[in-house]
mmCIF file of C-alpha atoms in Angstrom:
data_model
loop_
_atom_site.group_PDB
_atom_site.id
_atom_site.type_symbol
_atom_site.label_atom_id
_atom_site.label_comp_id
_atom_site.label_asym_id
_atom_site.label_seq_id
_atom_site.Cartn_x
_atom_site.Cartn_y
_atom_site.Cartn_z
ATOM 1 C CA MET X 1 91.205 -7.196 53.039
ATOM 2 C CA ASN X 2 90.244 -5.711 49.651
ATOM 3 C CA GLY X 3 88.560 -2.605 50.999
ATOM 4 C CA MET X 4 85.408 -1.214 52.504
ATOM 5 C CA LEU X 5 81.899 -1.284 51.091
ATOM 6 C CA ASP X 6 79.208 1.214 52.103
ATOM 7 C CA PHE X 7 75.788 -0.439 51.990
ATOM 8 C CA TYR X 8 72.919 2.078 51.987
ATOM 9 C CA PHE X 9 69.330 0.897 52.270
ATOM 10 C CA ASP X 10 65.821 1.715 53.392
ATOM 11 C CA PHE X 11 64.062 -0.936 55.493
ATOM 12 C CA SER X 12 60.970 -0.368 53.324
ATOM 13 C CA SER X 13 62.821 -1.591 50.215
ATOM 14 C CA PRO X 14 62.175 -5.265 49.403
ATOM 15 C CA TYR X 15 65.267 -5.480 47.175
ATOM 16 C CA ALA X 16 67.310 -4.255 50.152
ATOM 17 C CA TYR X 17 65.968 -7.283 52.067
ATOM 18 C CA PHE X 18 67.568 -9.612 49.500
ATOM 19 C CA ALA X 19 70.786 -7.590 49.563
ATOM 20 C CA ALA X 20 70.879 -7.725 53.379
ATOM 21 C CA MET X 21 70.453 -11.515 53.305
ATOM 22 C CA ASP X 22 73.345 -11.836 50.804
ATOM 23 C CA VAL X 23 75.811 -9.210 51.937
ATOM 24 C CA ASP X 24 77.644 -11.169 54.682
ATOM 25 C CA LYS X 25 78.510 -14.008 52.291
ATOM 26 C CA PHE X 26 79.362 -11.433 49.637
ATOM 27 C CA ALA X 27 81.772 -9.710 52.045
ATOM 28 C CA GLU X 28 83.417 -13.030 52.892
ATOM 29 C CA ARG X 29 83.735 -14.057 49.251
ATOM 30 C CA TYR X 30 85.369 -10.779 48.184
ATOM 31 C CA ASP X 31 87.238 -10.222 51.468
ATOM 32 C CA ILE X 32 85.785 -6.800 52.190
ATOM 33 C CA ALA X 33 84.335 -5.026 55.220
ATOM 34 C CA VAL X 34 80.760 -3.736 54.994
ATOM 35 C CA HIS X 35 79.377 -0.647 56.693
ATOM 36 C CA TRP X 36 75.604 -0.668 56.947
ATOM 37 C CA HIS X 37 73.717 2.622 56.527
ATOM 38 C CA PRO X 38 69.942 2.455 56.969
ATOM 39 C CA ILE X 39 68.447 5.675 55.606
ATOM 40 C CA LEU X 40 65.053 7.236 54.931
ATOM 41 C CA LEU X 41 64.708 7.351 51.163
ATOM 42 C CA GLY X 42 61.446 9.274 51.450
ATOM 43 C CA ALA X 43 63.441 12.291 52.594
ATOM 44 C CA ILE X 44 65.661 12.024 49.505
ATOM 45 C CA PHE X 45 62.725 11.331 47.160
ATOM 46 C CA LYS X 46 61.134 14.593 48.309
ATOM 47 C CA LYS X 47 64.149 16.464 46.950
ATOM 48 C CA THR X 48 64.566 14.441 43.745
ATOM 49 C CA GLY X 49 60.876 14.131 42.844
ATOM 50 C CA ALA X 50 61.214 10.354 42.504
ATOM 51 C CA GLN X 51 58.430 7.973 43.460
ATOM 52 C CA PRO X 52 58.709 4.749 45.453
ATOM 53 C CA LEU X 53 58.948 1.721 43.125
ATOM 54 C CA LEU X 54 55.786 0.176 44.454
ATOM 55 C CA SER X 55 53.688 3.311 43.983
ATOM 56 C CA MET X 56 54.108 3.325 40.200
ATOM 57 C CA PRO X 57 51.568 1.667 37.920
ATOM 58 C CA LEU X 58 52.810 -1.192 35.693
ATOM 59 C CA LYS X 59 56.183 -1.254 37.468
ATOM 60 C CA GLN X 60 54.402 -2.409 40.611
ATOM 61 C CA ASP X 61 53.054 -5.628 39.062
ATOM 62 C CA TYR X 62 56.426 -6.316 37.484
ATOM 63 C CA ALA X 63 58.310 -5.654 40.720
ATOM 64 C CA LEU X 64 56.091 -8.002 42.735
ATOM 65 C CA HIS X 65 56.592 -10.716 40.145
ATOM 66 C CA ASP X 66 60.356 -10.109 40.064
ATOM 67 C CA LEU X 67 60.615 -10.137 43.876
ATOM 68 C CA GLU X 68 58.835 -13.491 44.101
ATOM 69 C CA ARG X 69 61.009 -14.878 41.305
ATOM 70 C CA THR X 70 64.134 -13.637 43.106
ATOM 71 C CA ALA X 71 63.008 -15.252 46.362
ATOM 72 C CA ARG X 72 62.492 -18.610 44.634
ATOM 73 C CA LEU X 73 65.921 -18.404 42.980
ATOM 74 C CA LYS X 74 67.644 -17.494 46.263
ATOM 75 C CA LYS X 75 65.550 -20.005 48.220
ATOM 76 C CA LEU X 76 64.545 -17.263 50.667
ATOM 77 C CA PRO X 77 61.100 -16.764 52.186
ATOM 78 C CA PHE X 78 59.411 -13.609 50.931
ATOM 79 C CA ILE X 79 56.172 -11.899 51.834
ATOM 80 C CA MET X 80 55.225 -8.298 51.355
ATOM 81 C CA PRO X 81 54.970 -6.348 54.648
ATOM 82 C CA PRO X 82 51.377 -5.341 55.454
ATOM 83 C CA LYS X 83 51.772 -1.611 54.737
ATOM 84 C CA MET X 84 53.751 -0.502 51.667
ATOM 85 C CA PRO X 85 55.411 1.931 51.368
ATOM 86 C CA PHE X 86 56.081 2.693 55.036
ATOM 87 C CA MET X 87 58.347 4.929 57.106
ATOM 88 C CA SER X 88 61.136 3.063 58.861
ATOM 89 C CA LEU X 89 61.989 5.963 61.184
ATOM 90 C CA THR X 90 61.901 3.970 64.437
ATOM 91 C CA ALA X 91 63.901 1.041 63.056
ATOM 92 C CA CYS X 92 66.535 3.470 61.720
ATOM 93 C CA ARG X 93 66.831 5.264 65.051
ATOM 94 C CA ALA X 94 67.075 1.943 66.893
ATOM 95 C CA PHE X 95 69.836 0.865 64.491
ATOM 96 C CA TYR X 96 71.952 3.958 65.174
ATOM 97 C CA TRP X 97 71.307 3.694 68.915
ATOM 98 C CA LEU X 98 72.579 0.104 68.835
ATOM 99 C CA LYS X 99 75.494 1.048 66.590
ATOM 100 C CA HIS X 100 76.715 3.514 69.197
ATOM 101 C CA GLN X 101 77.211 0.478 71.413
ATOM 102 C CA ASP X 102 78.196 -2.292 68.979
ATOM 103 C CA ARG X 103 78.410 -2.050 65.185
ATOM 104 C CA PHE X 104 77.918 -5.781 64.645
ATOM 105 C CA LEU X 105 74.959 -5.978 67.000
ATOM 106 C CA ALA X 106 73.351 -3.203 64.952
ATOM 107 C CA GLN X 107 73.871 -5.265 61.787
ATOM 108 C CA THR X 108 72.261 -8.297 63.434
ATOM 109 C CA PHE X 109 69.347 -6.067 64.406
ATOM 110 C CA ALA X 110 69.024 -4.782 60.811
ATOM 111 C CA LYS X 111 68.898 -8.339 59.483
ATOM 112 C CA ASN X 112 66.261 -9.193 62.101
ATOM 113 C CA VAL X 113 64.184 -6.172 61.029
ATOM 114 C CA PHE X 114 64.279 -7.371 57.420
ATOM 115 C CA LYS X 115 63.351 -10.917 58.452
ATOM 116 C CA ALA X 116 60.494 -9.664 60.641
ATOM 117 C CA GLY X 117 59.110 -7.640 57.739
ATOM 118 C CA TYR X 118 59.752 -9.786 54.694
ATOM 119 C CA GLN X 119 59.715 -13.298 56.174
ATOM 120 C CA MET X 120 57.164 -12.966 58.989
ATOM 121 C CA GLY X 121 55.030 -10.140 57.594
ATOM 122 C CA LEU X 122 55.274 -8.053 60.766
ATOM 123 C CA ASP X 123 54.746 -4.289 60.619
ATOM 124 C CA ILE X 124 58.329 -3.091 61.014
ATOM 125 C CA SER X 125 57.219 0.554 61.017
ATOM 126 C CA ASP X 126 55.573 -0.195 64.383
ATOM 127 C CA ASN X 127 57.318 0.946 67.567
ATOM 128 C CA GLY X 128 56.273 -2.218 69.435
ATOM 129 C CA VAL X 129 57.681 -4.567 66.778
ATOM 130 C CA VAL X 130 60.979 -2.656 66.659
ATOM 131 C CA THR X 131 61.192 -2.629 70.466
ATOM 132 C CA ASP X 132 60.645 -6.394 70.607
ATOM 133 C CA LEU X 133 63.488 -6.912 68.130
ATOM 134 C CA VAL X 134 65.849 -4.845 70.292
ATOM 135 C CA VAL X 135 64.711 -6.538 73.507
ATOM 136 C CA SER X 136 65.469 -9.915 71.867
ATOM 137 C CA LEU X 137 69.116 -8.761 71.746
ATOM 138 C CA ASP X 138 69.178 -8.479 75.563
ATOM 139 C CA PHE X 139 68.228 -4.853 76.053
ATOM 140 C CA LYS X 140 65.492 -3.508 78.275
ATOM 141 C CA THR X 141 62.322 -1.890 76.881
ATOM 142 C CA ASN X 142 62.956 1.383 78.699
ATOM 143 C CA GLU X 143 66.559 1.570 77.431
ATOM 144 C CA ILE X 144 65.518 1.394 73.775
ATOM 145 C CA GLN X 145 62.494 3.654 74.337
ATOM 146 C CA THR X 146 64.766 6.305 75.832
ATOM 147 C CA GLY X 147 67.369 5.676 73.125
ATOM 148 C CA ILE X 148 65.114 6.298 70.134
ATOM 149 C CA LYS X 149 63.851 9.556 71.665
ATOM 150 C CA ASP X 150 67.370 10.837 72.299
ATOM 151 C CA GLN X 151 68.163 14.002 70.350
ATOM 152 C CA GLY X 152 71.695 12.767 69.620
ATOM 153 C CA ILE X 153 70.285 9.627 67.964
ATOM 154 C CA LYS X 154 67.759 11.639 65.943
ATOM 155 C CA ASP X 155 70.615 13.858 64.759
ATOM 156 C CA THR X 156 72.775 10.839 63.915
ATOM 157 C CA LEU X 157 70.018 9.525 61.640
ATOM 158 C CA TRP X 158 69.567 12.869 59.855
ATOM 159 C CA THR X 159 73.306 13.177 59.386
ATOM 160 C CA ALA X 160 73.314 9.668 57.894
ATOM 161 C CA VAL X 161 70.538 10.634 55.440
ATOM 162 C CA GLU X 162 72.321 13.863 54.491
ATOM 163 C CA ASP X 163 75.663 12.102 54.084
ATOM 164 C CA ALA X 164 73.995 9.495 51.869
ATOM 165 C CA GLN X 165 72.416 12.134 49.682
ATOM 166 C CA GLU X 166 75.723 13.974 49.431
ATOM 167 C CA ALA X 167 77.364 10.720 48.337
ATOM 168 C CA GLY X 168 74.789 10.522 45.514
ATOM 169 C CA VAL X 169 72.500 7.843 46.980
ATOM 170 C CA PHE X 170 69.024 7.996 45.382
ATOM 171 C CA GLY X 171 67.738 4.435 45.643
ATOM 172 C CA SER X 172 67.889 1.252 47.701
ATOM 173 C CA PRO X 173 69.956 -0.839 47.957
ATOM 174 C CA TYR X 174 72.876 1.369 46.968
ATOM 175 C CA PHE X 175 76.518 0.391 47.291
ATOM 176 C CA ILE X 176 79.649 2.531 47.200
ATOM 177 C CA PHE X 177 83.054 0.857 46.968
ATOM 178 C CA ASN X 178 86.085 3.182 46.793
ATOM 179 C CA ASN X 179 83.877 5.981 45.438
ATOM 180 C CA GLU X 180 82.365 3.661 42.809
ATOM 181 C CA PRO X 181 78.534 3.579 43.036
ATOM 182 C CA PHE X 182 76.308 0.584 42.292
ATOM 183 C CA TRP X 183 72.548 1.004 42.467
ATOM 184 C CA GLY X 184 70.232 -1.955 42.900
ATOM 185 C CA TYR X 185 70.319 -5.569 43.989
ATOM 186 C CA ASP X 186 70.860 -6.628 40.361
ATOM 187 C CA LYS X 187 74.216 -4.837 40.372
ATOM 188 C CA MET X 188 75.796 -7.040 43.051
ATOM 189 C CA PRO X 189 77.449 -9.369 40.484
ATOM 190 C CA LEU X 190 78.957 -6.338 38.677
ATOM 191 C CA LEU X 191 80.121 -4.946 42.025
ATOM 192 C CA GLY X 192 81.819 -8.280 42.734
ATOM 193 C CA GLU X 193 83.504 -8.178 39.331
ATOM 194 C CA TRP X 194 84.635 -4.592 40.028
ATOM 195 C CA ILE X 195 86.178 -5.595 43.368
ATOM 196 C CA THR X 196 87.960 -8.601 41.832
ATOM 197 C CA LYS X 197 89.344 -6.655 38.857
ATOM 198 C CA LYS X 198 90.042 -3.550 40.965
ATOM 199 C CA GLY X 199 87.937 -1.605 38.477
ATOM 200 C CA TRP X 200 88.321 -1.213 34.719
ATOM 201 C CA MET U 1 65.386 -24.149 19.500
ATOM 202 C CA ASN U 2 64.506 -23.257 23.097
ATOM 203 C CA GLY U 3 61.834 -20.708 22.254
ATOM 204 C CA MET U 4 61.157 -17.152 21.198
ATOM 205 C CA LEU U 5 62.238 -13.956 22.894
ATOM 206 C CA ASP U 6 60.439 -10.640 22.402
ATOM 207 C CA PHE U 7 62.914 -7.768 22.625
ATOM 208 C CA TYR U 8 61.226 -4.375 23.153
ATOM 209 C CA PHE U 9 63.245 -1.181 23.047
ATOM 210 C CA ASP U 10 63.270 2.535 22.334
ATOM 211 C CA PHE U 11 66.080 3.813 20.114
ATOM 212 C CA SER U 12 66.513 6.675 22.586
ATOM 213 C CA SER U 13 67.482 4.243 25.370
ATOM 214 C CA PRO U 14 71.266 3.883 25.818
ATOM 215 C CA TYR U 15 70.882 0.613 27.727
ATOM 216 C CA ALA U 16 68.925 -0.730 24.741
ATOM 217 C CA TYR U 17 72.011 0.023 22.631
ATOM 218 C CA PHE U 18 74.063 -2.368 24.778
ATOM 219 C CA ALA U 19 71.294 -4.967 24.662
ATOM 220 C CA ALA U 20 71.072 -4.662 20.862
ATOM 221 C CA MET U 21 74.825 -5.205 20.550
ATOM 222 C CA ASP U 22 74.611 -8.344 22.748
ATOM 223 C CA VAL U 23 71.354 -9.949 21.695
ATOM 224 C CA ASP U 24 72.541 -11.891 18.613
ATOM 225 C CA LYS U 25 75.261 -13.689 20.590
ATOM 226 C CA PHE U 26 72.792 -14.163 23.419
ATOM 227 C CA ALA U 27 70.316 -15.797 21.019
ATOM 228 C CA GLU U 28 73.010 -18.099 19.681
ATOM 229 C CA ARG U 29 74.230 -19.061 23.136
ATOM 230 C CA TYR U 30 70.749 -19.949 24.417
ATOM 231 C CA ASP U 31 69.445 -21.239 21.080
ATOM 232 C CA ILE U 32 66.465 -18.925 20.861
ATOM 233 C CA ALA U 33 64.861 -16.755 18.191
ATOM 234 C CA VAL U 34 64.559 -13.023 18.871
ATOM 235 C CA HIS U 35 61.783 -10.754 17.643
ATOM 236 C CA TRP U 36 62.758 -7.084 17.691
ATOM 237 C CA HIS U 37 60.109 -4.507 18.649
ATOM 238 C CA PRO U 38 61.175 -0.857 18.507
ATOM 239 C CA ILE U 39 58.588 1.217 20.352
ATOM 240 C CA LEU U 40 58.010 4.788 21.496
ATOM 241 C CA LEU U 41 58.319 4.728 25.270
ATOM 242 C CA GLY U 42 57.258 8.379 25.470
ATOM 243 C CA ALA U 43 53.746 7.324 24.503
ATOM 244 C CA ILE U 44 53.705 4.772 27.331
ATOM 245 C CA PHE U 45 55.341 7.165 29.843
ATOM 246 C CA LYS U 46 52.501 9.631 29.217
ATOM 247 C CA LYS U 47 50.050 7.035 30.490
ATOM 248 C CA THR U 48 52.157 5.770 33.402
ATOM 249 C CA GLY U 49 53.475 9.136 34.599
ATOM 250 C CA ALA U 50 57.060 7.845 34.487
ATOM 251 C CA GLN U 51 59.982 10.048 33.498
ATOM 252 C CA PRO U 52 62.863 9.209 31.163
ATOM 253 C CA LEU U 53 65.905 7.974 33.126
ATOM 254 C CA LEU U 54 68.077 10.801 31.889
ATOM 255 C CA SER U 55 65.630 13.536 32.878
ATOM 256 C CA MET U 56 65.833 12.708 36.584
ATOM 257 C CA PRO U 57 68.276 14.499 38.858
ATOM 258 C CA LEU U 58 70.909 12.351 40.646
ATOM 259 C CA LYS U 59 69.952 9.297 38.594
ATOM 260 C CA GLN U 60 71.248 11.067 35.507
ATOM 261 C CA ASP U 61 74.818 11.398 36.806
ATOM 262 C CA TYR U 62 74.756 7.822 37.998
ATOM 263 C CA ALA U 63 73.372 6.530 34.695
ATOM 264 C CA LEU U 64 76.026 8.324 32.636
ATOM 265 C CA HIS U 65 78.724 6.874 34.856
ATOM 266 C CA ASP U 66 77.192 3.388 34.670
ATOM 267 C CA LEU U 67 76.833 3.563 30.877
ATOM 268 C CA GLU U 68 80.498 4.478 30.431
ATOM 269 C CA ARG U 69 81.525 1.739 32.871
ATOM 270 C CA THR U 70 79.372 -0.765 30.948
ATOM 271 C CA ALA U 71 80.933 0.290 27.636
ATOM 272 C CA ARG U 72 84.451 -0.234 29.017
ATOM 273 C CA LEU U 73 83.518 -3.660 30.387
ATOM 274 C CA LYS U 74 81.918 -4.742 27.095
ATOM 275 C CA LYS U 75 84.706 -3.121 25.051
ATOM 276 C CA LEU U 76 82.120 -1.212 23.012
ATOM 277 C CA PRO U 77 82.362 2.400 21.883
ATOM 278 C CA PHE U 78 79.868 4.657 23.620
ATOM 279 C CA ILE U 79 78.963 8.293 23.222
ATOM 280 C CA MET U 80 75.778 10.048 24.145
ATOM 281 C CA PRO U 81 73.684 11.116 21.132
ATOM 282 C CA PRO U 82 73.558 14.928 20.752
ATOM 283 C CA LYS U 83 69.932 15.391 21.865
ATOM 284 C CA MET U 84 68.645 13.401 24.845
ATOM 285 C CA PRO U 85 65.896 12.348 25.252
ATOM 286 C CA PHE U 86 64.656 12.323 21.667
ATOM 287 C CA MET U 87 61.745 10.935 19.669
ATOM 288 C CA SER U 88 62.677 7.996 17.475
ATOM 289 C CA LEU U 89 59.482 8.127 15.411
ATOM 290 C CA THR U 90 61.154 8.085 11.976
ATOM 291 C CA ALA U 91 63.581 5.274 12.856
ATOM 292 C CA CYS U 92 60.679 3.200 14.216
ATOM 293 C CA ARG U 93 58.603 3.725 11.090
ATOM 294 C CA ALA U 94 61.567 2.879 8.865
ATOM 295 C CA PHE U 95 62.109 -0.307 10.902
ATOM 296 C CA TYR U 96 58.518 -1.511 10.381
ATOM 297 C CA TRP U 97 58.623 -0.539 6.705
ATOM 298 C CA LEU U 98 61.771 -2.674 6.275
ATOM 299 C CA LYS U 99 60.305 -5.468 8.364
ATOM 300 C CA HIS U 100 57.397 -5.788 5.936
ATOM 301 C CA GLN U 101 60.013 -6.751 3.370
ATOM 302 C CA ASP U 102 62.620 -8.649 5.381
ATOM 303 C CA ARG U 103 62.652 -9.207 9.149
ATOM 304 C CA PHE U 104 66.410 -9.719 9.311
ATOM 305 C CA LEU U 105 67.169 -6.660 7.214
ATOM 306 C CA ALA U 106 65.075 -4.649 9.679
ATOM 307 C CA GLN U 107 67.211 -6.016 12.538
ATOM 308 C CA THR U 108 70.396 -5.017 10.729
ATOM 309 C CA PHE U 109 68.918 -1.559 10.254
ATOM 310 C CA ALA U 110 68.063 -1.331 13.961
ATOM 311 C CA LYS U 111 71.644 -2.229 14.909
ATOM 312 C CA ASN U 112 72.915 0.387 12.457
ATOM 313 C CA VAL U 113 70.623 3.013 14.020
ATOM 314 C CA PHE U 114 72.060 2.217 17.462
ATOM 315 C CA LYS U 115 75.632 2.369 16.132
ATOM 316 C CA ALA U 116 74.968 5.670 14.346
ATOM 317 C CA GLY U 117 73.613 7.178 17.558
ATOM 318 C CA TYR U 118 75.783 5.691 20.280
ATOM 319 C CA GLN U 119 79.042 5.029 18.441
ATOM 320 C CA MET U 120 79.115 7.886 15.920
ATOM 321 C CA GLY U 121 77.070 10.475 17.780
ATOM 322 C CA LEU U 122 74.713 11.107 14.862
ATOM 323 C CA ASP U 123 71.258 12.530 15.486
ATOM 324 C CA ILE U 124 69.140 9.414 14.902
ATOM 325 C CA SER U 125 65.929 11.381 15.399
ATOM 326 C CA ASP U 126 66.771 13.136 12.126
ATOM 327 C CA ASN U 127 64.964 12.093 8.951
ATOM 328 C CA GLY U 128 68.111 12.531 6.830
ATOM 329 C CA VAL U 129 70.240 10.303 9.080
ATOM 330 C CA VAL U 130 67.570 7.597 9.129
ATOM 331 C CA THR U 131 67.169 7.811 5.345
ATOM 332 C CA ASP U 132 70.934 7.417 4.831
ATOM 333 C CA LEU U 133 70.903 4.286 6.987
ATOM 334 C CA VAL U 134 68.127 2.758 4.883
ATOM 335 C CA VAL U 135 69.778 3.793 1.609
ATOM 336 C CA SER U 136 72.974 2.042 2.776
ATOM 337 C CA LEU U 137 70.945 -1.194 2.723
ATOM 338 C CA ASP U 138 70.323 -0.753 -1.022
ATOM 339 C CA PHE U 139 67.036 1.119 -1.029
ATOM 340 C CA LYS U 140 66.258 4.337 -2.848
ATOM 341 C CA THR U 141 65.636 7.605 -1.013
ATOM 342 C CA ASN U 142 62.163 8.026 -2.513
ATOM 343 C CA GLU U 143 61.175 4.454 -1.552
ATOM 344 C CA ILE U 144 61.918 5.006 2.130
ATOM 345 C CA GLN U 145 60.465 8.545 2.107
ATOM 346 C CA THR U 146 57.206 7.170 0.714
ATOM 347 C CA GLY U 147 57.378 4.201 3.092
ATOM 348 C CA ILE U 148 57.607 6.179 6.314
ATOM 349 C CA LYS U 149 54.660 8.380 5.295
ATOM 350 C CA ASP U 150 52.471 5.371 4.504
ATOM 351 C CA GLN U 151 49.384 5.183 6.722
ATOM 352 C CA GLY U 152 49.735 1.401 6.994
ATOM 353 C CA ILE U 153 53.260 1.798 8.406
ATOM 354 C CA LYS U 154 52.127 4.495 10.844
ATOM 355 C CA ASP U 155 49.351 2.164 12.011
ATOM 356 C CA THR U 156 51.788 -0.749 12.325
ATOM 357 C CA LEU U 157 53.959 1.319 14.673
ATOM 358 C CA TRP U 158 51.031 2.388 16.840
ATOM 359 C CA THR U 159 49.801 -1.191 17.036
ATOM 360 C CA ALA U 160 53.296 -2.236 18.115
ATOM 361 C CA VAL U 161 53.291 0.396 20.886
ATOM 362 C CA GLU U 162 49.806 -0.626 22.034
ATOM 363 C CA ASP U 163 50.689 -4.315 21.961
ATOM 364 C CA ALA U 164 53.816 -3.610 24.012
ATOM 365 C CA GLN U 165 51.875 -1.673 26.599
ATOM 366 C CA GLU U 166 49.275 -4.429 26.767
ATOM 367 C CA ALA U 167 52.089 -6.943 27.339
ATOM 368 C CA GLY U 168 53.177 -4.833 30.334
ATOM 369 C CA VAL U 169 56.206 -3.113 28.789
ATOM 370 C CA PHE U 170 57.076 0.076 30.695
ATOM 371 C CA GLY U 171 60.819 0.473 30.135
ATOM 372 C CA SER U 172 63.661 -0.218 27.736
ATOM 373 C CA PRO U 173 65.133 -2.687 27.083
ATOM 374 C CA TYR U 174 62.342 -5.067 28.054
ATOM 375 C CA PHE U 175 62.323 -8.781 27.301
ATOM 376 C CA ILE U 176 59.482 -11.292 27.370
ATOM 377 C CA PHE U 177 60.242 -14.999 27.119
ATOM 378 C CA ASN U 178 57.252 -17.372 27.279
ATOM 379 C CA ASN U 179 55.237 -14.694 29.120
ATOM 380 C CA GLU U 180 58.073 -14.107 31.609
ATOM 381 C CA PRO U 181 59.100 -10.418 31.702
ATOM 382 C CA PHE U 182 62.627 -9.096 32.293
ATOM 383 C CA TRP U 183 63.181 -5.342 32.490
ATOM 384 C CA GLY U 184 66.587 -3.804 31.928
ATOM 385 C CA TYR U 185 69.948 -4.647 30.437
ATOM 386 C CA ASP U 186 71.134 -5.835 33.866
ATOM 387 C CA LYS U 187 68.551 -8.623 33.768
ATOM 388 C CA MET U 188 70.039 -10.392 30.733
ATOM 389 C CA PRO U 189 72.083 -12.833 32.867
ATOM 390 C CA LEU U 190 68.947 -13.736 34.861
ATOM 391 C CA LEU U 191 67.006 -14.152 31.608
ATOM 392 C CA GLY U 192 69.731 -16.522 30.401
ATOM 393 C CA GLU U 193 69.480 -18.511 33.632
ATOM 394 C CA TRP U 194 65.690 -18.631 33.232
ATOM 395 C CA ILE U 195 65.967 -19.995 29.681
ATOM 396 C CA THR U 196 68.530 -22.630 30.723
ATOM 397 C CA LYS U 197 66.571 -23.813 33.757
ATOM 398 C CA LYS U 198 63.204 -23.485 31.963
ATOM 399 C CA GLY U 199 62.095 -21.246 34.827
ATOM 400 C CA TRP U 200 61.929 -21.976 38.557
#
C-alpha cells in the first residue's frame, strides 16, 4: 500500500462525478486507499468569495462543452442535473450517516448519488431521491429519515466541511495525498505521477 | 501539417509561461503551426467579473505551490515576477509591432519576455525592460519607442483582445484548435490527444 488519498468533493460538482467514477480504478492502479469526503462547497465559497463554476459567464459555456467532451472520451453517460447549482445537504448527511455504519457502503451510496444525478438526471438535492438511494442499499425509510435529522450527523457534516477548509480545500474535486494538494479532475494524471515518483 | 493552433495568453499569467516554454516542442511533436496571441485578460475580466487567480484567497497559496511543483517537474527555473498581477500593455504592443515585421521574431520576443519575468524576476510591465528585450533583437531604442506609441499598433492590440473575447477566451493560457477550445496549461495533454485522434 502506497498511502492514503483524501478525496474531497461536492455532489453538485460535475467534474467530481467523473473523478468518483474513476477513483476506484485509480486506487487499484496506484495501490492506495481512498477516503471519501463529501462537503458543501457553498459554505466555503461564502468565506472565499468564489463563485460556482457554472454561474460564471463564458466559463459556463466552456465547462459544458468540456464536460461533454470528457464524457465522450471516458465513455461515460453524462447529463446535467435539472437544477444547477444545488445544495447537496441531504445527500451529504446521508453519506455520513451511512459511514458511521460502513465506510464502503457510504462510498457505494456516493457513487449512486453521482449516477442518479449525472447519468439519470434525477434531482439529487431532493430528500425523496436521496432516501430512495439509501433504501436501495437495504435500509428502511424511517431509519434514514431519523438519521439525517440526527444532531450528531449534522455536526459530523459541519466538522467535515471545517476540516476540509482547514486543509485548504477550495474546489471540487480536491485531492490530498501525504499533505500534497491536487485541485481538479484534470490533475489526476499528475497526482498519479506524484504517487509513483513519491514526489519530486 | 495537422492544422493550426491559436495560443492566447497574458504575459502576467505564470501558467502561460510554462505553456510558452513547451509550445514549440508541442507543435513539432503534433506537426501543427502555432499562432501566438498575447492579450490583456484584465480587459476581459472586467466584462466577465472574474478575478485574477493570484488575487483569490486560498487559491493563491495552492497556485504558488502548484507552480513551483510544475517548475520542478519540467526542470524549468521559476520565480514570481516582483509585481503580481501586472498590466502587460507595453509588452503586448511591442509584440504586435514586431509581428508586423516578422511573426517568428515576435514569438522569440514573447519567449524572452516570459524568461525575463519568470526566470530572471525582471519587471516585464516596465517600459525599459521591454525596450531592452526588443533592442536585444537588433532594433534601435527609438524604433521600438515610436512603434509602441503608434495608433495602428494600439488598435491592433485592442482588435486582438476583442477577437479573443469573441472566440470565447476567458483565461490564460487558452488554446483553440479547429474551433475546439482548451483552457489551461493542464489541458495540453488532452489537446495533444485531440489533435492525434482528430477529435472524438
